[in-house]
mmCIF file of C-alpha atoms in Angstrom:
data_model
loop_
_atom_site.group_PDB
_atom_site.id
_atom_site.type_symbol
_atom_site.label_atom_id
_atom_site.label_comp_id
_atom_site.label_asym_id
_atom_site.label_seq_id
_atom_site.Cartn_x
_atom_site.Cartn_y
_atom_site.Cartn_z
ATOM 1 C CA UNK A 1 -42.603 106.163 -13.992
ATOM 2 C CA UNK A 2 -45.283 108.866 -14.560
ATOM 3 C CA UNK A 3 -48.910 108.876 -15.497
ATOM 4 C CA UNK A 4 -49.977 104.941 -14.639
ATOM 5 C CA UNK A 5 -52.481 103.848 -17.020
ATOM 6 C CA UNK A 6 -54.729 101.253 -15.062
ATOM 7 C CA UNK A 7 -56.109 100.212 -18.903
ATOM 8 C CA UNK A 8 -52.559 99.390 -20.023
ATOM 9 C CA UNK A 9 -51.925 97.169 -16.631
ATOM 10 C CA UNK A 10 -55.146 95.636 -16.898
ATOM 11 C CA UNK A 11 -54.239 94.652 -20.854
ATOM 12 C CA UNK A 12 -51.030 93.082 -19.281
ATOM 13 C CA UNK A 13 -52.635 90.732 -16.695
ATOM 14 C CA UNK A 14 -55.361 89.259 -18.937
ATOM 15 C CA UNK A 15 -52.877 89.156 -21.954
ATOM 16 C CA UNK A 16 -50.788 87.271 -19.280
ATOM 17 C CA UNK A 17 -53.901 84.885 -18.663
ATOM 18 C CA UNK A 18 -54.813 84.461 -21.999
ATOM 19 C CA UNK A 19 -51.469 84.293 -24.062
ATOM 20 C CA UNK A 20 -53.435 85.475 -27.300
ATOM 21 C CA UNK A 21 -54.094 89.008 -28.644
ATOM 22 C CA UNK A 22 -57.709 87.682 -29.736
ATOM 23 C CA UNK A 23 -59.001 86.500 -26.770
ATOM 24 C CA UNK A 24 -57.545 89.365 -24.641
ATOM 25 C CA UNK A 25 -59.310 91.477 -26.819
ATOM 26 C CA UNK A 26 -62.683 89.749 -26.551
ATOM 27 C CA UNK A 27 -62.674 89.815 -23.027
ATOM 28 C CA UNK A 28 -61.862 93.654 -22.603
ATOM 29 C CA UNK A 29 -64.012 94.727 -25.564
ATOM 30 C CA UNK A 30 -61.317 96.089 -27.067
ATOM 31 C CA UNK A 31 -59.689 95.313 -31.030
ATOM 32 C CA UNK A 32 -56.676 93.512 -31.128
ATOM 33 C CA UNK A 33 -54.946 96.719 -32.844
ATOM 34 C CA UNK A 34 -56.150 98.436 -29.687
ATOM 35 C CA UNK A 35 -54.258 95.577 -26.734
ATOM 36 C CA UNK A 36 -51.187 95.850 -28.937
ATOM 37 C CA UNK A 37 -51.246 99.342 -28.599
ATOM 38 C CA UNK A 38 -51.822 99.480 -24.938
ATOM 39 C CA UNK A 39 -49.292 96.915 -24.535
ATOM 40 C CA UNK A 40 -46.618 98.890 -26.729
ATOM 41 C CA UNK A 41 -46.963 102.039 -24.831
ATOM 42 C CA UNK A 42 -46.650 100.247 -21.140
ATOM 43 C CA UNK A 43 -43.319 98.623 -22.770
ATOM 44 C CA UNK A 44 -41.986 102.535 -23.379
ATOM 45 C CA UNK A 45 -42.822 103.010 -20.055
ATOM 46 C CA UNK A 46 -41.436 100.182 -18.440
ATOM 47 C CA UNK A 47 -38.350 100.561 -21.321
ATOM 48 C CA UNK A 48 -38.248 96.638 -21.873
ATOM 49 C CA UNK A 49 -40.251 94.154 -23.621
ATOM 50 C CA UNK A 50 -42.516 92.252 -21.624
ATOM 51 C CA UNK A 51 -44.093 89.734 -23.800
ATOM 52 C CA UNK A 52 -42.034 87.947 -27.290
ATOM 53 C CA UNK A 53 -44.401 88.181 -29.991
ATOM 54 C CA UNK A 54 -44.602 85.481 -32.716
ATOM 55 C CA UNK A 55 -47.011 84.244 -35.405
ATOM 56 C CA UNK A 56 -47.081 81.306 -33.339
ATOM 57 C CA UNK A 57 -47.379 82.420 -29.656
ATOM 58 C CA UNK A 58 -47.468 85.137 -27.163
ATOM 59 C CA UNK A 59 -45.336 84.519 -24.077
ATOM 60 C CA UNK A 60 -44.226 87.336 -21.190
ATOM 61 C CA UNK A 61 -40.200 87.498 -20.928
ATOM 62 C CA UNK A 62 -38.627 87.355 -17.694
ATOM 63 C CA UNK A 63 -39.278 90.970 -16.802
ATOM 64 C CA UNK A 64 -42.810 89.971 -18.017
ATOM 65 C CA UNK A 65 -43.319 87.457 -15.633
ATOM 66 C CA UNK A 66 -41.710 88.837 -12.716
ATOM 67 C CA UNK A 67 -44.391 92.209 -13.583
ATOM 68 C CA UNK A 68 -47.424 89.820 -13.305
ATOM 69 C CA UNK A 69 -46.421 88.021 -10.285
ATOM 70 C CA UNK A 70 -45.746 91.460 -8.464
ATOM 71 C CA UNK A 71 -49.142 93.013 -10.400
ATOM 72 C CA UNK A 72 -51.912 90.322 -9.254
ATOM 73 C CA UNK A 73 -52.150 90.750 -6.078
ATOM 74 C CA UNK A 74 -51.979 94.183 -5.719
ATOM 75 C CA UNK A 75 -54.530 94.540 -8.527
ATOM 76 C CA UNK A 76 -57.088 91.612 -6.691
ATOM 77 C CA UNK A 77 -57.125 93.548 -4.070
ATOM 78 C CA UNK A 78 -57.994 96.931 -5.526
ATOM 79 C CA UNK A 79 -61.151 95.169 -7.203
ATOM 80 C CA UNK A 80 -62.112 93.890 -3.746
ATOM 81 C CA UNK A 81 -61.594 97.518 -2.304
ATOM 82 C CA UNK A 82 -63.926 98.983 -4.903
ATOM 83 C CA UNK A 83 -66.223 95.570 -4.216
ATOM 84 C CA UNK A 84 -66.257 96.637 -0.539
ATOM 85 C CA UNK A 85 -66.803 100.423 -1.113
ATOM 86 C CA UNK A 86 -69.896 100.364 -3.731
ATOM 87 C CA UNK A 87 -71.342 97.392 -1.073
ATOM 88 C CA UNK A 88 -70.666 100.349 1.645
ATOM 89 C CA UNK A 89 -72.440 102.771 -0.542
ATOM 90 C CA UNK A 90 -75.286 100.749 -1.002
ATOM 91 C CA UNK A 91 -75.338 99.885 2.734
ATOM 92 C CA UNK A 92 -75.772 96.244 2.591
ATOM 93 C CA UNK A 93 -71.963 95.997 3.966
ATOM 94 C CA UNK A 94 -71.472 94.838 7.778
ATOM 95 C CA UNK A 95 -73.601 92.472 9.936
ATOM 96 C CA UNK A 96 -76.658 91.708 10.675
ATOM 97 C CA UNK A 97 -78.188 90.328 13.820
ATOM 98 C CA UNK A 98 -81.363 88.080 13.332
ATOM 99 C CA UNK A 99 -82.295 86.159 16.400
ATOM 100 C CA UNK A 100 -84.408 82.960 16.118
ATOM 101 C CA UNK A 101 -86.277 81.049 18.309
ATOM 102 C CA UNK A 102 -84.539 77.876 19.257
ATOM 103 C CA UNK A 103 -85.189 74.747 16.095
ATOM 104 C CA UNK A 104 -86.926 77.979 13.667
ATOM 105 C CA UNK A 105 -82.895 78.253 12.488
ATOM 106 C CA UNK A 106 -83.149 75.554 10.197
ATOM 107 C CA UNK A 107 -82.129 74.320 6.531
ATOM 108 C CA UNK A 108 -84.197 77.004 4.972
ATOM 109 C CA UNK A 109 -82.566 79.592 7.362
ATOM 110 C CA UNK A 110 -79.384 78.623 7.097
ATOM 111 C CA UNK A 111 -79.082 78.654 2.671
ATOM 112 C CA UNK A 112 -80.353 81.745 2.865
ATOM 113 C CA UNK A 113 -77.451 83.250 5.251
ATOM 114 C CA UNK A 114 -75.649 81.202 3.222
ATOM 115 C CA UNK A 115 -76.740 82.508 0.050
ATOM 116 C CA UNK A 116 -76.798 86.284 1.497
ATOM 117 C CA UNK A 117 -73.091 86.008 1.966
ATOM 118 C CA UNK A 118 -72.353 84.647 -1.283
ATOM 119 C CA UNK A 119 -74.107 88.057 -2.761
ATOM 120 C CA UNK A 120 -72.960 90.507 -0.123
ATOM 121 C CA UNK A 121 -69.256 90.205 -0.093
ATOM 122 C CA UNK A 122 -68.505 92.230 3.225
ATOM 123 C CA UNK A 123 -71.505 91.154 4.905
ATOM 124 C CA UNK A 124 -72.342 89.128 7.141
ATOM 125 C CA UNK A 125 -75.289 87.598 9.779
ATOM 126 C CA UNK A 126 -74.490 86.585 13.401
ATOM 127 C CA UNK A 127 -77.555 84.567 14.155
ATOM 128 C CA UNK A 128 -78.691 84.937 18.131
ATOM 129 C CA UNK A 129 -80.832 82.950 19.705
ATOM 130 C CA UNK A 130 -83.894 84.475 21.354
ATOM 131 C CA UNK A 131 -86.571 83.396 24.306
ATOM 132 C CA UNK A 132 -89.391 81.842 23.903
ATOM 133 C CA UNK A 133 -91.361 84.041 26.656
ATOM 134 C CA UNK A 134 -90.382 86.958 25.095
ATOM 135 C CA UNK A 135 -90.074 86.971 21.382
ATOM 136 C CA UNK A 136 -90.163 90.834 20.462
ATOM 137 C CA UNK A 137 -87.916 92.119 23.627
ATOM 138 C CA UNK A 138 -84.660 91.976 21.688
ATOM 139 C CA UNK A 139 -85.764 93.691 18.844
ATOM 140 C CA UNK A 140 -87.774 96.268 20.393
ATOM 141 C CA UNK A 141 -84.604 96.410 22.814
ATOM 142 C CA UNK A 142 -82.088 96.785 19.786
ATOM 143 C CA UNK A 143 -79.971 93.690 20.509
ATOM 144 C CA UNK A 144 -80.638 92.344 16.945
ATOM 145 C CA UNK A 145 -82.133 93.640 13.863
ATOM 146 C CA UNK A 146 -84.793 91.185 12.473
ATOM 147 C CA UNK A 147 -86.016 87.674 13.809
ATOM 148 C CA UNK A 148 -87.394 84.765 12.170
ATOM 149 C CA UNK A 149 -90.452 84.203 13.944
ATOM 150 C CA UNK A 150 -93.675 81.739 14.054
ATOM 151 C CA UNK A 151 -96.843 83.658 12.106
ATOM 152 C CA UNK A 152 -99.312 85.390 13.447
ATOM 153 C CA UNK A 153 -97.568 88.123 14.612
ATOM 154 C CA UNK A 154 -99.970 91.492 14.758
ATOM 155 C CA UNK A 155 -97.774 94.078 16.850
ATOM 156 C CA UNK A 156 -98.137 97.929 15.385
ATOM 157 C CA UNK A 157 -94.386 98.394 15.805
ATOM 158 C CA UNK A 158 -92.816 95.687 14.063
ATOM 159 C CA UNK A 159 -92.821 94.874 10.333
ATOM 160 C CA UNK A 160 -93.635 91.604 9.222
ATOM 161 C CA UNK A 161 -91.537 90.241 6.041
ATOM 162 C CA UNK A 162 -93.301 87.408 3.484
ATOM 163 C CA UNK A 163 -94.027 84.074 5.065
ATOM 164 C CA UNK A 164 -91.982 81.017 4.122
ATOM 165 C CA UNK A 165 -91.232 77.413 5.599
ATOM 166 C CA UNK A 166 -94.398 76.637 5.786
ATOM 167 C CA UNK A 167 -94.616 73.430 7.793
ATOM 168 C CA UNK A 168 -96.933 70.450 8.959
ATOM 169 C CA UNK A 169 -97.801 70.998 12.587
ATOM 170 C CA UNK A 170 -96.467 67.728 15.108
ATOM 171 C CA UNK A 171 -97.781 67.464 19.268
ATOM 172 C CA UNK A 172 -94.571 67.311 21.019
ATOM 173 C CA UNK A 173 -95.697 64.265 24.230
ATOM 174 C CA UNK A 174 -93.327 62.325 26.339
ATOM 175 C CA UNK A 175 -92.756 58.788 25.208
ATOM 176 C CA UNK A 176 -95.258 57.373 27.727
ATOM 177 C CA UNK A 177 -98.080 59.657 27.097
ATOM 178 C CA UNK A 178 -101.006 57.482 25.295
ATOM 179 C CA UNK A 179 -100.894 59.273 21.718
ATOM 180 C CA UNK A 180 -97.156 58.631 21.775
ATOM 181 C CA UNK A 181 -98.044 55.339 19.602
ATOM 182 C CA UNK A 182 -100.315 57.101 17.231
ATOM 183 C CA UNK A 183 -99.415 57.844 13.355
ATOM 184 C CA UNK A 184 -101.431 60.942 14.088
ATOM 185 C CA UNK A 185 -104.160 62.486 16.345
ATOM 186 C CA UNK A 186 -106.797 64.805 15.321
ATOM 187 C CA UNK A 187 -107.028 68.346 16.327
ATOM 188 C CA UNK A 188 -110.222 67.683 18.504
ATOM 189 C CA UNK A 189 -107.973 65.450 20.200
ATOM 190 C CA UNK A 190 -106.098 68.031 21.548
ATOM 191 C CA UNK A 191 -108.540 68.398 24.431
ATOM 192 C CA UNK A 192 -107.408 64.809 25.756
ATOM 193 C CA UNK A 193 -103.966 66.524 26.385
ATOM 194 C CA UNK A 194 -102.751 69.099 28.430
ATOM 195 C CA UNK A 195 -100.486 71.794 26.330
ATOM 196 C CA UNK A 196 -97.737 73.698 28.680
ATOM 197 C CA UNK A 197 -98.029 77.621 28.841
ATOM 198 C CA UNK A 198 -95.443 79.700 28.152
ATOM 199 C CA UNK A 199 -95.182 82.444 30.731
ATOM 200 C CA UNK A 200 -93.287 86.349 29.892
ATOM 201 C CA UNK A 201 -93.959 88.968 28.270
ATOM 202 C CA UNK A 202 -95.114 86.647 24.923
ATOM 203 C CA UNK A 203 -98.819 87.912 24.089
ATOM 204 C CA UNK A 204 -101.810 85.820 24.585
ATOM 205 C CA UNK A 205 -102.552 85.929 20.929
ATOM 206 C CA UNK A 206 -98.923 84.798 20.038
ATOM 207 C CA UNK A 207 -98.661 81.856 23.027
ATOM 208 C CA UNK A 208 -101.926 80.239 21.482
ATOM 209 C CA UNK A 209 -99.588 79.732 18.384
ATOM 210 C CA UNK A 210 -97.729 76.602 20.493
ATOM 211 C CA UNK A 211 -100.233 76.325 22.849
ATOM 212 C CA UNK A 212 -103.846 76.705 22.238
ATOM 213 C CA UNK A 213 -106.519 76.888 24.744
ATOM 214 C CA UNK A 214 -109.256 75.445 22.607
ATOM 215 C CA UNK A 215 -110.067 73.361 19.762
ATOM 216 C CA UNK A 216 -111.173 74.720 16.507
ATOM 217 C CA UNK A 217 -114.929 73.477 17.552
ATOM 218 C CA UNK A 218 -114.323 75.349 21.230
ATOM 219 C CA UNK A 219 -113.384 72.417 23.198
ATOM 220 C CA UNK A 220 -111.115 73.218 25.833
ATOM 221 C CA UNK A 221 -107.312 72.099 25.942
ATOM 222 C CA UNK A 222 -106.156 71.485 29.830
ATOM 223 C CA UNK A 223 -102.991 73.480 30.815
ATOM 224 C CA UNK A 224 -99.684 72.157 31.609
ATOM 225 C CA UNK A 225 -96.996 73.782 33.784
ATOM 226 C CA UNK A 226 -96.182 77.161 32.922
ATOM 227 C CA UNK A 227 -92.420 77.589 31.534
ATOM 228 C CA UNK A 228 -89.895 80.216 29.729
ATOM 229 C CA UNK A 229 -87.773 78.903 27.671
ATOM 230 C CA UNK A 230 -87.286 75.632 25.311
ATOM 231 C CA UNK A 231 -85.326 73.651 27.362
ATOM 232 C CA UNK A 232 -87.796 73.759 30.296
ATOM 233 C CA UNK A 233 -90.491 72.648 27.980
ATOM 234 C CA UNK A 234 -88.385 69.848 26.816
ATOM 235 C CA UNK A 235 -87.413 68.893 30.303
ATOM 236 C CA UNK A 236 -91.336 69.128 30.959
ATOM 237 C CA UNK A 237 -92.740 67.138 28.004
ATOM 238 C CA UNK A 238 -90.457 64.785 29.042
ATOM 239 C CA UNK A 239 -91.643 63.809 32.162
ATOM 240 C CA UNK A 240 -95.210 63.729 30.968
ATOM 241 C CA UNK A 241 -96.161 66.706 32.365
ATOM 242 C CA UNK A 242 -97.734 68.467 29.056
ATOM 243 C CA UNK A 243 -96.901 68.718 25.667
ATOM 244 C CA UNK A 244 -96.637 71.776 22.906
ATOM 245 C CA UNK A 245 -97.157 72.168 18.832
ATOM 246 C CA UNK A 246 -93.822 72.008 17.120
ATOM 247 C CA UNK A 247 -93.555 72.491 13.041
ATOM 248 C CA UNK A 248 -91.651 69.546 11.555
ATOM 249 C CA UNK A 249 -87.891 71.320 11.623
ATOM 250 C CA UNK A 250 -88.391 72.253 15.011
ATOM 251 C CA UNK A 251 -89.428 68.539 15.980
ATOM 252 C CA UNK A 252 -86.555 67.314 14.359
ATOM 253 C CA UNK A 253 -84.143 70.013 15.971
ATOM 254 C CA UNK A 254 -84.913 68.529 18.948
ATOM 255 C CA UNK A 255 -85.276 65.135 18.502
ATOM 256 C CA UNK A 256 -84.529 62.559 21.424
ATOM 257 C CA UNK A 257 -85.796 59.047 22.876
ATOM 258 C CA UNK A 258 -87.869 60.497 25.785
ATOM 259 C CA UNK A 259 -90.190 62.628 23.627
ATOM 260 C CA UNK A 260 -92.448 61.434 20.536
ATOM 261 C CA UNK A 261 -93.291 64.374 17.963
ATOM 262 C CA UNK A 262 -97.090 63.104 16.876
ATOM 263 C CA UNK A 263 -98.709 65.219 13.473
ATOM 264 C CA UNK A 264 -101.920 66.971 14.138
ATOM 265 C CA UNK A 265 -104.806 66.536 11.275
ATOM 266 C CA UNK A 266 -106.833 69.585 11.123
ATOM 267 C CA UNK A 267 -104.653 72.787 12.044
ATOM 268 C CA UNK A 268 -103.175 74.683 9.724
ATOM 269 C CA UNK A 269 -99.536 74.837 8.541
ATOM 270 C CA UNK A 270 -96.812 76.718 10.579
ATOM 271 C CA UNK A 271 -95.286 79.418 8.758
ATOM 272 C CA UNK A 272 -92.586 81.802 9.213
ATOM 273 C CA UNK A 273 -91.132 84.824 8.855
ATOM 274 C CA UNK A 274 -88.575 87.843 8.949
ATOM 275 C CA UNK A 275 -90.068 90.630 11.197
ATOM 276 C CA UNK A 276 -88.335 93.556 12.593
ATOM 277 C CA UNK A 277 -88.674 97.065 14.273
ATOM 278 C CA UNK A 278 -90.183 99.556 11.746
ATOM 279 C CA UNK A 279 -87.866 102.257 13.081
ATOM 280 C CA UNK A 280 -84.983 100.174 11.812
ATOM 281 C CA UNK A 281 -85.275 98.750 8.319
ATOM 282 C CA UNK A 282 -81.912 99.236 6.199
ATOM 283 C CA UNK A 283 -80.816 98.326 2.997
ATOM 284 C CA UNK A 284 -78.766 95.393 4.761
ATOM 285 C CA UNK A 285 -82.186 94.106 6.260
ATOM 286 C CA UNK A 286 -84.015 94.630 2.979
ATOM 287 C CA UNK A 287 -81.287 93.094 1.168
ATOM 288 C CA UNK A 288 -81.402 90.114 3.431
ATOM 289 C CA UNK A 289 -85.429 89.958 3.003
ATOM 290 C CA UNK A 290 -84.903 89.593 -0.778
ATOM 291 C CA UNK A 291 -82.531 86.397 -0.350
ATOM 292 C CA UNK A 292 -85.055 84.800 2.385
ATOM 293 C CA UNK A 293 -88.042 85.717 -0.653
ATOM 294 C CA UNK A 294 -85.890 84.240 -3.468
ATOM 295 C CA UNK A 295 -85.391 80.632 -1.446
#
């Protein structure tokens, strides 16, 4: 068999779906005179009949059926090889890294990977966890491509995407700590507490974000220990040593008996967002920035 006509085999499959002439031809925008043609000349091909033809009904013959069964696959997966190649073209296919800092991964995070998969067959994003004393070393080192980061973030060599998740702000205390009763403390308040630093390579400007050295009216907040990643702060706030400002995901992330996550009247609202090296934006990254923006 000579000359395969990929119009005539698609004809056969969705006349073999649809078991009408009609509706076949609606759904290849085609006229019915036009499928019966396409159908009659794969039959001189093949030298047998494939479907019986009544006034009544369509239905494939044996040959027919044993053609369809062998057909589908093979023809599935030559529309997910030309899925796969125009997604290559278009360089959204493959995966991307986007580290987070531990709790910023959260629902909103997670539909949109979810969601990016969905759109992107043949991509994918490995999310990587990143430290908290050094939030812009793995992408200014190349291990990932983007990371969802607290706002402000003012760094010449980094791109910052649109903000989103905007959250209330919560005092993370240890359960015996005299606010841990409160329904909420004011931001003025914060000067009764002492607020852990976060040692590394983190800037000053980016540490105040979780740790603040003064009140809005220039009170200042005592310091805590100093420590470098989550799970020493959490070991820390536990023991009543200091506290730190969480966002409401992150406090409930990391939920547990010992500490008390407190709301804060009078700071602003957390935000968010996707920030990466300006030498290495892609279509995959842009792509990915969309489905974050559309959430």
């Amino acid at each position: 068999m000579t000359g395969l006509d990929m119009r005539e085999l698609e004809c056969l499959l969705v006349l073999g779906e649809e078991l009408h002439f009609g509706r076949t031809a609606e759904r290849l925008y085609l006229s019915q005179g036009r499928v019966s043609q396409l159908l009659r000349s794969l039959e001189r091909r093949i030298g047998a009949r494939l479907f019986e033809r009544t006034s009544r009904r369509v239905r494939p013959t044996p040959l027919g059926e044993r053609l369809l069964a062998e057909l589908r696959p093979a023809y599935e997966a030559m529309q997910e090889a030309v899925a796969g190649a125009r997604a290559a073209a278009r360089g959204v296919e493959g995966v991307l890294r986007v580290g987070f800092l531990s709790g910023s991964a959260h629902e909103c995070v997670i539909d949109a990977v979810e969601a990016f998969r969905r759109s992107h067959p043949g991509s994918d994003v490995t999310l990587v966890e990143i430290p908290l004393s050094d939030p812009f070393g793995a992408l200014r080192a190349g291990e990932v491509d983007a990371a969802i980061l607290l706002l402000p973030i003012d760094e010449p060599d980094l791109v910052v995407g649109p903000a989103f998740s905007k959250e209330r702000q919560n005092i993370a205390l240890s359960a015996r700590h005299p606010f841990a009763r409160r329904a909420s403390v004011r931001v003025e308040e914060l000067a009764r507490c002492r607020l852990l630093d976060i040692t590394g390579p983190a800037p000053a400007y980016w540490r105040e974000i979780s740790a603040p050295t003064v009140t809005p009216d220039g009170r200042p907040i005592p310091r805590g220990p100093a420590v470098r990643t989550m799970q020493e702060a959490l070991a820390v706030i536990a023991a009543d040593r200091g506290g730190m400002l969480f966002c409401t995901p992150t406090s409930h992330h990391h939920a547990r008996n010992d500490i008390v996550f407190v709301p804060v009247e009078g700071l602003p609202d957390s935000s968010l967002a996707l920030v990466w090296h300006r030498d290495a934006e892609t279509e995959r990254l842009r792509a990915f920035t969309r489905t974050i923006g559309e959430l």
